[in-house]
PDB file of C-alpha atoms in Angstrom:
ATOM      1  CA  MET A  28     116.446  80.622  91.397  1.00 92.00           C
ATOM      2  CA  ALA A  29     114.355  82.829  89.131  1.00 96.00           C
ATOM      3  CA  ASP A  30     115.925  85.551  87.003  1.00 97.00           C
ATOM      4  CA  VAL A  31     114.397  88.343  89.088  1.00 98.00           C
ATOM      5  CA  SER A  32     115.572  90.960  91.557  1.00 98.00           C
ATOM      6  CA  VAL A  33     113.363  92.653  94.122  1.00 98.00           C
ATOM      7  CA  ILE A  34     113.266  96.348  95.052  1.00 98.00           C
ATOM      8  CA  ILE A  35     112.021  97.393  98.501  1.00 98.00           C
ATOM      9  CA  LEU A  36     111.783 100.847 100.072  1.00 98.00           C
ATOM     10  CA  THR A  37     112.258 101.022 103.831  1.00 98.00           C
ATOM     11  CA  HIS A  38     112.134 103.374 106.784  1.00 97.00           C
ATOM     12  CA  ASN A  39     112.096 101.892 110.295  1.00 97.00           C
ATOM     13  CA  GLU A  40     110.790  98.487 109.239  1.00 98.00           C
ATOM     14  CA  GLU A  41     112.550  96.243 111.769  1.00 98.00           C
ATOM     15  CA  LYS A  42     109.206  94.591 112.625  1.00 98.00           C
ATOM     16  CA  HIS A  43     108.655  93.470 109.049  1.00 98.00           C
ATOM     17  CA  ILE A  44     111.835  93.288 107.002  1.00 98.00           C
ATOM     18  CA  ALA A  45     113.078  89.829 108.082  1.00 98.00           C
ATOM     19  CA  ARG A  46     109.687  88.250 107.342  1.00 98.00           C
ATOM     20  CA  CYS A  47     109.609  89.907 103.929  1.00 98.00           C
ATOM     21  CA  LEU A  48     113.143  88.893 102.939  1.00 98.00           C
ATOM     22  CA  GLN A  49     112.758  85.316 104.141  1.00 98.00           C
ATOM     23  CA  SER A  50     109.677  84.928 101.928  1.00 98.00           C
ATOM     24  CA  LEU A  51     111.768  85.970  98.896  1.00 98.00           C
ATOM     25  CA  HIS A  52     114.668  83.555  99.462  1.00 98.00           C
ATOM     26  CA  PRO A  53     112.960  80.542  97.793  1.00 98.00           C
ATOM     27  CA  PHE A  54     113.080  82.278  94.398  1.00 98.00           C
ATOM     28  CA  THR A  55     115.793  84.972  94.539  1.00 98.00           C
ATOM     29  CA  ASP A  56     118.833  86.097  96.498  1.00 97.00           C
ATOM     30  CA  LYS A  57     118.926  89.439  94.698  1.00 98.00           C
ATOM     31  CA  VAL A  58     117.240  92.081  96.853  1.00 98.00           C
ATOM     32  CA  PHE A  59     117.947  95.807  96.599  1.00 98.00           C
ATOM     33  CA  ILE A  60     116.723  98.004  99.448  1.00 98.00           C
ATOM     34  CA  VAL A  61     116.559 101.793  99.248  1.00 98.00           C
ATOM     35  CA  ASP A  62     116.378 102.977 102.836  1.00 98.00           C
ATOM     36  CA  SER A  63     115.474 106.535 103.817  1.00 97.00           C
ATOM     37  CA  PHE A  64     117.820 106.654 106.826  1.00 98.00           C
ATOM     38  CA  SER A  65     116.093 104.323 109.271  1.00 98.00           C
ATOM     39  CA  THR A  66     116.898 104.874 112.943  1.00 98.00           C
ATOM     40  CA  ASP A  67     116.083 101.315 114.044  1.00 97.00           C
ATOM     41  CA  ARG A  68     117.687  97.961 113.071  1.00 98.00           C
ATOM     42  CA  THR A  69     116.172  97.789 109.568  1.00 98.00           C
ATOM     43  CA  VAL A  70     119.471  98.146 107.693  1.00 98.00           C
ATOM     44  CA  GLU A  71     121.340  95.771 110.010  1.00 98.00           C
ATOM     45  CA  ILE A  72     118.695  93.063 109.685  1.00 98.00           C
ATOM     46  CA  ALA A  73     118.412  93.458 105.913  1.00 98.00           C
ATOM     47  CA  ARG A  74     122.151  93.180 105.344  1.00 98.00           C
ATOM     48  CA  SER A  75     122.393  90.170 107.647  1.00 98.00           C
ATOM     49  CA  LEU A  76     119.855  88.433 105.391  1.00 98.00           C
ATOM     50  CA  GLY A  77     121.810  89.171 102.209  1.00 97.00           C
ATOM     51  CA  ALA A  78     120.121  92.296 100.874  1.00 98.00           C
ATOM     52  CA  VAL A  79     122.087  95.094  99.242  1.00 98.00           C
ATOM     53  CA  VAL A  80     121.140  98.306 101.052  1.00 98.00           C
ATOM     54  CA  VAL A  81     121.728 101.918 100.062  1.00 98.00           C
ATOM     55  CA  GLN A  82     120.383 105.021 101.740  1.00 98.00           C
ATOM     56  CA  ASN A  83     118.804 107.883  99.849  1.00 97.00           C
ATOM     57  CA  PRO A  84     116.905 110.938 101.140  1.00 95.00           C
ATOM     58  CA  TRP A  85     113.124 110.599 100.905  1.00 91.00           C
ATOM     59  CA  VAL A  86     111.245 112.991  98.633  1.00 84.00           C
ATOM     60  CA  ASN A  87     108.228 110.890  97.706  1.00 85.00           C
ATOM     61  CA  TYR A  88     107.433 107.291  96.869  1.00 90.00           C
ATOM     62  CA  ALA A  89     107.683 107.537  93.079  1.00 89.00           C
ATOM     63  CA  MET A  90     111.057 109.285  93.067  1.00 89.00           C
ATOM     64  CA  GLN A  91     112.460 106.860  95.648  1.00 95.00           C
ATOM     65  CA  PHE A  92     111.247 103.788  93.801  1.00 96.00           C
ATOM     66  CA  ASN A  93     112.446 105.010  90.413  1.00 95.00           C
ATOM     67  CA  TYR A  94     115.808 105.660  92.073  1.00 96.00           C
ATOM     68  CA  GLY A  95     115.750 101.985  93.027  1.00 97.00           C
ATOM     69  CA  ILE A  96     114.982 100.954  89.448  1.00 97.00           C
ATOM     70  CA  ASP A  97     117.769 103.133  88.057  1.00 96.00           C
ATOM     71  CA  ASN A  98     120.391 102.081  90.601  1.00 97.00           C
ATOM     72  CA  THR A  99     119.764  98.415  91.305  1.00 97.00           C
ATOM     73  CA  PRO A 100     123.098  96.554  91.027  1.00 97.00           C
ATOM     74  CA  PHE A 101     121.444  93.400  89.704  1.00 97.00           C
ATOM     75  CA  LYS A 102     121.118  92.871  85.943  1.00 95.00           C
ATOM     76  CA  THR A 103     118.258  90.424  86.012  1.00 97.00           C
ATOM     77  CA  THR A 104     115.676  90.143  83.235  1.00 97.00           C
ATOM     78  CA  TRP A 105     112.823  90.818  85.650  1.00 98.00           C
ATOM     79  CA  LEU A 106     112.248  93.298  88.484  1.00 98.00           C
ATOM     80  CA  MET A 107     109.761  92.952  91.315  1.00 98.00           C
ATOM     81  CA  ARG A 108     108.240  95.500  93.674  1.00 98.00           C
ATOM     82  CA  MET A 109     107.581  94.643  97.303  1.00 98.00           C
ATOM     83  CA  ASP A 110     106.679  96.644 100.393  1.00 97.00           C
ATOM     84  CA  ALA A 111     108.494  95.817 103.611  1.00 98.00           C
ATOM     85  CA  ASP A 112     105.272  94.856 105.416  1.00 98.00           C
ATOM     86  CA  GLU A 113     104.357  92.354 102.701  1.00 98.00           C
ATOM     87  CA  TYR A 114     105.481  88.777 102.159  1.00 98.00           C
ATOM     88  CA  VAL A 115     105.210  86.246  99.356  1.00 98.00           C
ATOM     89  CA  LEU A 116     103.271  83.059  99.992  1.00 98.00           C
ATOM     90  CA  PRO A 117     105.169  79.808  99.250  1.00 98.00           C
ATOM     91  CA  GLU A 118     102.735  79.047  96.425  1.00 98.00           C
ATOM     92  CA  LEU A 119     103.561  82.322  94.670  1.00 98.00           C
ATOM     93  CA  ALA A 120     107.296  81.775  95.206  1.00 98.00           C
ATOM     94  CA  ALA A 121     106.980  78.347  93.532  1.00 98.00           C
ATOM     95  CA  GLU A 122     104.942  79.847  90.688  1.00 98.00           C
ATOM     96  CA  ILE A 123     107.605  82.493  90.050  1.00 98.00           C
ATOM     97  CA  ASN A 124     110.292  79.805  89.964  1.00 98.00           C
ATOM     98  CA  GLN A 125     108.309  77.592  87.614  1.00 97.00           C
ATOM     99  CA  ARG A 126     106.726  80.069  85.199  1.00 97.00           C
ATOM    100  CA  LEU A 127     108.943  83.126  84.878  1.00 97.00           C
ATOM    101  CA  ALA A 128     111.508  81.598  82.515  1.00 95.00           C
ATOM    102  CA  THR A 129     108.791  80.105  80.296  1.00 96.00           C
ATOM    103  CA  LEU A 130     107.027  83.385  79.416  1.00 97.00           C
ATOM    104  CA  SER A 131     107.096  84.645  75.837  1.00 96.00           C
ATOM    105  CA  HIS A 132     109.025  87.849  75.078  1.00 94.00           C
ATOM    106  CA  ASP A 133     105.850  89.827  74.427  1.00 95.00           C
ATOM    107  CA  VAL A 134     104.899  89.490  78.104  1.00 97.00           C
ATOM    108  CA  SER A 135     106.280  92.534  79.932  1.00 97.00           C
ATOM    109  CA  GLY A 136     104.303  92.578  83.183  1.00 97.00           C
ATOM    110  CA  ILE A 137     102.808  90.174  85.685  1.00 98.00           C
ATOM    111  CA  TYR A 138      99.902  90.832  88.016  1.00 96.00           C
ATOM    112  CA  VAL A 139      99.609  89.086  91.359  1.00 97.00           C
ATOM    113  CA  LYS A 140      96.829  89.129  93.943  1.00 97.00           C
ATOM    114  CA  ARG A 141      97.303  90.915  97.251  1.00 97.00           C
ATOM    115  CA  ARG A 142      95.421  89.766 100.313  1.00 97.00           C
ATOM    116  CA  VAL A 143      95.198  92.185 103.254  1.00 98.00           C
ATOM    117  CA  LEU A 144      95.343  90.993 106.872  1.00 98.00           C
ATOM    118  CA  PHE A 145      93.989  93.285 109.599  1.00 97.00           C
ATOM    119  CA  PHE A 146      94.285  92.241 113.241  1.00 96.00           C
ATOM    120  CA  ASP A 147      95.532  88.938 111.789  1.00 96.00           C
ATOM    121  CA  LYS A 148      92.288  88.462 109.824  1.00 97.00           C
ATOM    122  CA  TRP A 149      92.166  88.108 106.049  1.00 98.00           C
ATOM    123  CA  ILE A 150      89.795  90.774 104.687  1.00 98.00           C
ATOM    124  CA  ARG A 151      88.025  88.748 101.996  1.00 97.00           C
ATOM    125  CA  HIS A 152      84.963  90.878 101.299  1.00 98.00           C
ATOM    126  CA  GLY A 153      83.948  94.470 100.627  1.00 97.00           C
ATOM    127  CA  ALA A 154      85.599  94.431  97.164  1.00 93.00           C
ATOM    128  CA  TYR A 155      88.974  94.139  98.921  1.00 93.00           C
ATOM    129  CA  TYR A 156      89.978  90.768  97.530  1.00 96.00           C
ATOM    130  CA  PRO A 157      91.311  90.036  95.057  1.00 92.00           C
ATOM    131  CA  ILE A 158      93.280  93.224  94.449  1.00 92.00           C
ATOM    132  CA  TRP A 159      95.420  92.694  91.347  1.00 93.00           C
ATOM    133  CA  LEU A 160      98.721  94.571  91.308  1.00 94.00           C
ATOM    134  CA  LEU A 161     101.412  94.710  88.649  1.00 95.00           C
ATOM    135  CA  ARG A 162     104.411  93.632  90.721  1.00 97.00           C
ATOM    136  CA  LEU A 163     106.804  92.007  88.216  1.00 98.00           C
ATOM    137  CA  TRP A 164     107.989  93.557  84.963  1.00 98.00           C
ATOM    138  CA  ARG A 165     110.821  93.270  82.474  1.00 97.00           C
ATOM    139  CA  ARG A 166     113.804  95.508  83.075  1.00 95.00           C
ATOM    140  CA  GLN A 167     113.592  98.879  81.288  1.00 93.00           C
ATOM    141  CA  GLN A 168     109.927  98.311  80.457  1.00 95.00           C
ATOM    142  CA  GLY A 169     108.312  99.719  83.582  1.00 94.00           C
ATOM    143  CA  ILE A 170     108.542 102.781  85.846  1.00 92.00           C
ATOM    144  CA  CYS A 171     106.627 104.005  88.886  1.00 92.00           C
ATOM    145  CA  GLU A 172     104.144 106.671  87.802  1.00 84.00           C
ATOM    146  CA  GLU A 173     104.559 110.046  89.465  1.00 78.00           C
ATOM    147  CA  THR A 174     101.270 110.628  91.255  1.00 76.00           C
ATOM    148  CA  TRP A 175     100.584 111.944  94.726  1.00 76.00           C
ATOM    149  CA  MET A 176      98.700 108.794  95.767  1.00 78.00           C
ATOM    150  CA  ASP A 177      98.211 105.163  94.645  1.00 78.00           C
ATOM    151  CA  GLU A 178     101.382 104.988  92.562  1.00 84.00           C
ATOM    152  CA  HIS A 179     101.419 102.127  90.056  1.00 85.00           C
ATOM    153  CA  ILE A 180     104.026 100.560  87.801  1.00 91.00           C
ATOM    154  CA  LYS A 181     103.421 101.794  84.261  1.00 89.00           C
ATOM    155  CA  LEU A 182     104.566  99.560  81.397  1.00 92.00           C
ATOM    156  CA  SER A 183     106.130 101.137  78.331  1.00 91.00           C
ATOM    157  CA  GLN A 184     105.444  98.171  76.038  1.00 92.00           C
ATOM    158  CA  GLY A 185     104.267  94.592  75.845  1.00 93.00           C
ATOM    159  CA  LYS A 186     101.325  92.818  77.420  1.00 94.00           C
ATOM    160  CA  SER A 187     100.647  91.653  80.942  1.00 95.00           C
ATOM    161  CA  ILE A 188      99.394  88.392  82.412  1.00 96.00           C
ATOM    162  CA  GLN A 189      98.159  87.180  85.786  1.00 97.00           C
ATOM    163  CA  PHE A 190      99.782  84.698  88.131  1.00 98.00           C
ATOM    164  CA  GLN A 191      97.530  82.508  90.223  1.00 97.00           C
ATOM    165  CA  HIS A 192      98.871  82.916  93.759  1.00 98.00           C
ATOM    166  CA  ASP A 193      99.084  85.698  96.335  1.00 98.00           C
ATOM    167  CA  LEU A 194     101.300  87.991  98.301  1.00 98.00           C
ATOM    168  CA  VAL A 195     100.146  89.199 101.713  1.00 98.00           C
ATOM    169  CA  ASP A 196      99.962  92.713 103.176  1.00 98.00           C
ATOM    170  CA  HIS A 197     100.129  92.267 106.966  1.00 98.00           C
ATOM    171  CA  ASN A 198     101.299  95.302 108.910  1.00 97.00           C
ATOM    172  CA  LEU A 199     102.231  94.604 112.536  1.00 97.00           C
ATOM    173  CA  ASN A 200     102.077  98.180 113.852  1.00 97.00           C
ATOM    174  CA  ASN A 201      99.301  99.316 116.180  1.00 97.00           C
ATOM    175  CA  LEU A 202      96.092 101.133 115.316  1.00 97.00           C
ATOM    176  CA  THR A 203      97.442 104.519 116.382  1.00 97.00           C
ATOM    177  CA  TRP A 204     100.231 104.129 113.825  1.00 97.00           C
ATOM    178  CA  TRP A 205      97.642 103.107 111.212  1.00 96.00           C
ATOM    179  CA  THR A 206      95.423 106.144 111.810  1.00 97.00           C
ATOM    180  CA  GLN A 207      98.386 108.526 111.818  1.00 96.00           C
ATOM    181  CA  LYS A 208      99.559 107.050 108.517  1.00 95.00           C
ATOM    182  CA  HIS A 209      96.120 107.511 106.969  1.00 96.00           C
ATOM    183  CA  ASN A 210      95.940 111.059 108.293  1.00 96.00           C
ATOM    184  CA  ASN A 211      99.115 111.731 106.305  1.00 92.00           C
ATOM    185  CA  TYR A 212      97.703 109.871 103.314  1.00 93.00           C
ATOM    186  CA  ALA A 213      94.580 112.037 103.369  1.00 95.00           C
ATOM    187  CA  ILE A 214      96.265 115.229 102.212  1.00 93.00           C
ATOM    188  CA  ARG A 215      97.962 113.344  99.372  1.00 90.00           C
ATOM    189  CA  GLU A 216      94.584 111.901  98.419  1.00 92.00           C
ATOM    190  CA  VAL A 217      93.123 115.432  98.360  1.00 94.00           C
ATOM    191  CA  ILE A 218      95.863 116.523  95.974  1.00 91.00           C
ATOM    192  CA  ASP A 219      95.261 113.482  93.769  1.00 87.00           C
ATOM    193  CA  LEU A 220      91.519 114.195  93.594  1.00 91.00           C
ATOM    194  CA  LEU A 221      92.095 117.883  92.866  1.00 91.00           C
ATOM    195  CA  ASN A 222      94.607 116.874  90.201  1.00 87.00           C
ATOM    196  CA  ILE A 223      91.767 115.306  88.239  1.00 86.00           C
ATOM    197  CA  LYS A 224      90.282 118.786  87.767  1.00 85.00           C
ATOM    198  CA  TYR A 225      93.343 121.037  87.824  1.00 87.00           C
ATOM    199  CA  ASN A 226      96.166 118.789  86.539  1.00 83.00           C
ATOM    200  CA  PHE A 227      98.748 120.597  88.656  1.00 80.00           C
ATOM    201  CA  ASP A 228     101.780 118.555  87.641  1.00 68.00           C
ATOM    202  CA  LYS A 229     100.888 117.801  83.987  1.00 62.00           C
ATOM    203  CA  THR A 230     102.388 114.321  84.172  1.00 62.00           C
ATOM    204  CA  GLN A 231     101.361 111.144  82.386  1.00 59.00           C
ATOM    205  CA  ARG A 232      99.325 108.644  84.367  1.00 65.00           C
ATOM    206  CA  VAL A 233      97.831 105.227  83.851  1.00 68.00           C
ATOM    207  CA  GLU A 234      95.020 105.482  81.298  1.00 74.00           C
ATOM    208  CA  PRO A 235      91.607 105.252  83.024  1.00 82.00           C
ATOM    209  CA  LYS A 236      89.487 102.333  81.761  1.00 80.00           C
ATOM    210  CA  LEU A 237      86.490 100.737  83.449  1.00 80.00           C
ATOM    211  CA  PHE A 238      87.206  97.353  81.879  1.00 78.00           C
ATOM    212  CA  GLY A 239      90.992  97.628  81.817  1.00 76.00           C
ATOM    213  CA  SER A 240      93.595  96.461  84.313  1.00 74.00           C
ATOM    214  CA  GLN A 241      93.185  96.912  88.077  1.00 69.00           C
ATOM    215  CA  GLU A 242      95.030 100.250  88.139  1.00 74.00           C
ATOM    216  CA  GLN A 243      93.183 101.504  85.024  1.00 80.00           C
ATOM    217  CA  ARG A 244      89.867 100.641  86.659  1.00 80.00           C
ATOM    218  CA  VAL A 245      90.917 102.300  89.939  1.00 78.00           C
ATOM    219  CA  ARG A 246      91.900 105.447  88.029  1.00 79.00           C
ATOM    220  CA  TYR A 247      88.557 105.447  86.163  1.00 86.00           C
ATOM    221  CA  LEU A 248      86.548 104.948  89.358  1.00 85.00           C
ATOM    222  CA  LYS A 249      88.516 107.657  91.157  1.00 85.00           C
ATOM    223  CA  ILE A 250      87.533 110.120  88.412  1.00 88.00           C
ATOM    224  CA  GLN A 251      83.876 109.151  88.870  1.00 92.00           C
ATOM    225  CA  TYR A 252      84.224 109.368  92.669  1.00 91.00           C
ATOM    226  CA  ALA A 253      85.707 112.868  92.388  1.00 90.00           C
ATOM    227  CA  SER A 254      82.548 114.073  90.624  1.00 91.00           C
ATOM    228  CA  LEU A 255      80.264 113.059  93.524  1.00 94.00           C
ATOM    229  CA  PRO A 256      79.148 115.626  96.161  1.00 95.00           C
ATOM    230  CA  LEU A 257      81.521 116.334  99.044  1.00 96.00           C
ATOM    231  CA  PHE A 258      80.593 114.475 102.287  1.00 97.00           C
ATOM    232  CA  THR A 259      78.041 112.329 100.451  1.00 97.00           C
ATOM    233  CA  ARG A 260      80.519 110.090  98.631  1.00 96.00           C
ATOM    234  CA  PRO A 261      82.178 108.586 101.755  1.00 97.00           C
ATOM    235  CA  PHE A 262      78.812 107.228 102.955  1.00 97.00           C
ATOM    236  CA  LEU A 263      77.935 105.920  99.495  1.00 97.00           C
ATOM    237  CA  TYR A 264      81.333 104.235  99.258  1.00 96.00           C
ATOM    238  CA  PHE A 265      80.997 102.639 102.696  1.00 97.00           C
ATOM    239  CA  PHE A 266      77.456 101.441 101.942  1.00 98.00           C
ATOM    240  CA  TYR A 267      78.674  99.866  98.698  1.00 96.00           C
ATOM    241  CA  ARG A 268      81.615  98.118 100.366  1.00 96.00           C
ATOM    242  CA  TYR A 269      79.967  97.020 103.587  1.00 98.00           C
ATOM    243  CA  PHE A 270      76.513  96.026 102.372  1.00 98.00           C
ATOM    244  CA  VAL A 271      76.514  95.611  98.581  1.00 98.00           C
ATOM    245  CA  ARG A 272      79.927  93.898  98.482  1.00 97.00           C
ATOM    246  CA  LEU A 273      79.273  91.989 101.730  1.00 98.00           C
ATOM    247  CA  GLY A 274      81.973  93.544 103.891  1.00 98.00           C
ATOM    248  CA  PHE A 275      79.873  92.655 106.949  1.00 98.00           C
ATOM    249  CA  LEU A 276      80.874  89.017 106.403  1.00 98.00           C
ATOM    250  CA  ASP A 277      84.377  89.902 107.606  1.00 98.00           C
ATOM    251  CA  GLY A 278      83.115  90.080 111.196  1.00 97.00           C
ATOM    252  CA  ARG A 279      84.070  92.549 113.936  1.00 97.00           C
ATOM    253  CA  ARG A 280      87.629  93.055 112.703  1.00 97.00           C
ATOM    254  CA  GLY A 281      86.203  93.555 109.228  1.00 97.00           C
ATOM    255  CA  LEU A 282      83.798  96.171 110.607  1.00 97.00           C
ATOM    256  CA  VAL A 283      86.736  98.108 112.050  1.00 98.00           C
ATOM    257  CA  TRP A 284      88.644  97.824 108.764  1.00 98.00           C
ATOM    258  CA  HIS A 285      85.802  98.789 106.419  1.00 97.00           C
ATOM    259  CA  PHE A 286      84.598 101.616 108.685  1.00 98.00           C
ATOM    260  CA  LEU A 287      88.044 103.152 109.155  1.00 98.00           C
ATOM    261  CA  GLN A 288      89.396 102.567 105.641  1.00 96.00           C
ATOM    262  CA  GLY A 289      86.125 102.953 103.733  1.00 95.00           C
ATOM    263  CA  LEU A 290      84.313 105.705 105.689  1.00 98.00           C
ATOM    264  CA  TRP A 291      86.465 107.481 108.317  1.00 98.00           C
ATOM    265  CA  TYR A 292      89.442 107.904 105.966  1.00 97.00           C
ATOM    266  CA  ARG A 293      87.276 109.008 103.035  1.00 97.00           C
ATOM    267  CA  PHE A 294      85.410 111.482 105.253  1.00 98.00           C
ATOM    268  CA  LEU A 295      88.738 112.865 106.493  1.00 98.00           C
ATOM    269  CA  VAL A 296      89.795 113.385 102.867  1.00 97.00           C
ATOM    270  CA  ASP A 297      86.597 115.331 102.193  1.00 97.00           C
ATOM    271  CA  ALA A 298      87.087 117.394 105.360  1.00 98.00           C
ATOM    272  CA  LYS A 299      90.586 118.347 104.246  1.00 97.00           C
ATOM    273  CA  MET A 300      89.252 119.197 100.789  1.00 97.00           C
ATOM    274  CA  PHE A 301      86.598 121.393 102.436  1.00 97.00           C
ATOM    275  CA  GLU A 302      89.451 123.125 104.267  1.00 97.00           C
ATOM    276  CA  VAL A 303      91.178 123.819 100.946  1.00 97.00           C
ATOM    277  CA  TYR A 304      88.033 125.279  99.383  1.00 96.00           C
ATOM    278  CA  PHE A 305      87.286 127.294 102.548  1.00 96.00           C
ATOM    279  CA  HIS A 306      90.676 129.011 102.479  1.00 95.00           C
ATOM    280  CA  ALA A 307      91.487 129.065  98.752  1.00 96.00           C
ATOM    281  CA  GLY A 308      88.184 128.844  96.905  1.00 96.00           C
ATOM    282  CA  ARG A 309      88.229 127.136  93.506  1.00 94.00           C
ATOM    283  CA  ASP A 310      91.041 129.146  91.937  1.00 94.00           C
ATOM    284  CA  LYS A 311      93.936 126.963  90.816  1.00 92.00           C
ATOM    285  CA  GLN A 312      96.717 129.363  91.769  1.00 93.00           C
ATOM    286  CA  ALA A 313      95.145 130.055  95.155  1.00 95.00           C
ATOM    287  CA  ILE A 314      94.969 126.311  95.807  1.00 95.00           C
ATOM    288  CA  ILE A 315      98.625 125.874  94.835  1.00 93.00           C
ATOM    289  CA  GLU A 316      99.587 128.679  97.202  1.00 94.00           C
ATOM    290  CA  PHE A 317      97.477 127.187 100.013  1.00 95.00           C
ATOM    291  CA  PHE A 318      99.295 123.853  99.803  1.00 94.00           C
ATOM    292  CA  ARG A 319     102.647 125.600  99.674  1.00 93.00           C
ATOM    293  CA  THR A 320     102.033 127.771 102.758  1.00 95.00           C
ATOM    294  CA  HIS A 321      99.894 125.416 104.893  1.00 94.00           C
ATOM    295  CA  TYR A 322     101.255 121.956 104.019  1.00 92.00           C
ATOM    296  CA  GLY A 323     104.675 122.682 102.544  1.00 90.00           C
ATOM    297  CA  LYS A 324     103.802 120.922  99.290  1.00 87.00           C
ATOM    298  CA  ASP A 325     104.605 122.484  95.937  1.00 86.00           C
ATOM    299  CA  LEU A 326     102.051 121.428  93.320  1.00 84.00           C
ATOM    300  CA  SER A 327     103.592 123.346  90.404  1.00 73.00           C
ATOM    301  CA  PRO A 328     104.569 121.340  87.290  1.00 63.00           C
ATOM    302  CA  ASN A 329     108.283 121.564  88.035  1.00 57.00           C
ATOM    303  CA  ASN A 330     107.807 119.905  91.423  1.00 56.00           C
ATOM    304  CA  ARG A 331     106.030 116.687  90.577  1.00 53.00           C
ATOM    305  CA  PRO A 332     105.549 114.074  93.316  1.00 54.00           C
TER     306      PRO A 332
END
């Protein structure tokens, strides 16, 4: 077994949690789940498969995950982040077992590739593979950054390396669930884009770099995206993904994925941003008040995500 423990956040994940945990067993038996009071069999299934489960009220992803980091009962050298609807491929499990103990002490983080399955199809094109994510890090050398959207693990020291093999993101819920989730994501994405201009929460984020790590590049590109005209950028983004980056090669299921995730969702974000500007204009305090009264979200610095 590798010297690593895994942290997972859950809420009503009975469709996914057994698959996730079983994929971890080849390299660790140390799994800590922070559950936000599931009403299905998530906790029962997780405990039956050996996970330690605690329940903590949900505020946002960053606070919940950092609670997991601070309260994990396992004193392993390494920590790993997983989502309940993900699983580790056997090749990555073997790589973790073989390589983790051999790494030099100046290595603090490890990136792995995530492949996304949609309607059971691997989305290989449209700049959606490989997506490199920092998922393993040395204890006390990484935290989850406090952003409204696209939270990443931020290292406090050391360098990072890449492992060769993949984990898989394969959600088994239906398309209605998917669209409802992205509708909820859209308002958080609006806040994150507005944060680039207004810096509501005044918190530290991953440094934007075009030629840096995956999350640094994403942060850099998001800043550039935010400067493009409203309602124009979703079409430009879709054209880039579907035609320039060959998303059409993913077939009919790929068309659904790239259209919904790359155009419909991005257009919805712009529509919600138009709503903000329509009601609150461009004044920072008016925008903060709009989110407080219309969406119940406090963007002031003392209420970071």
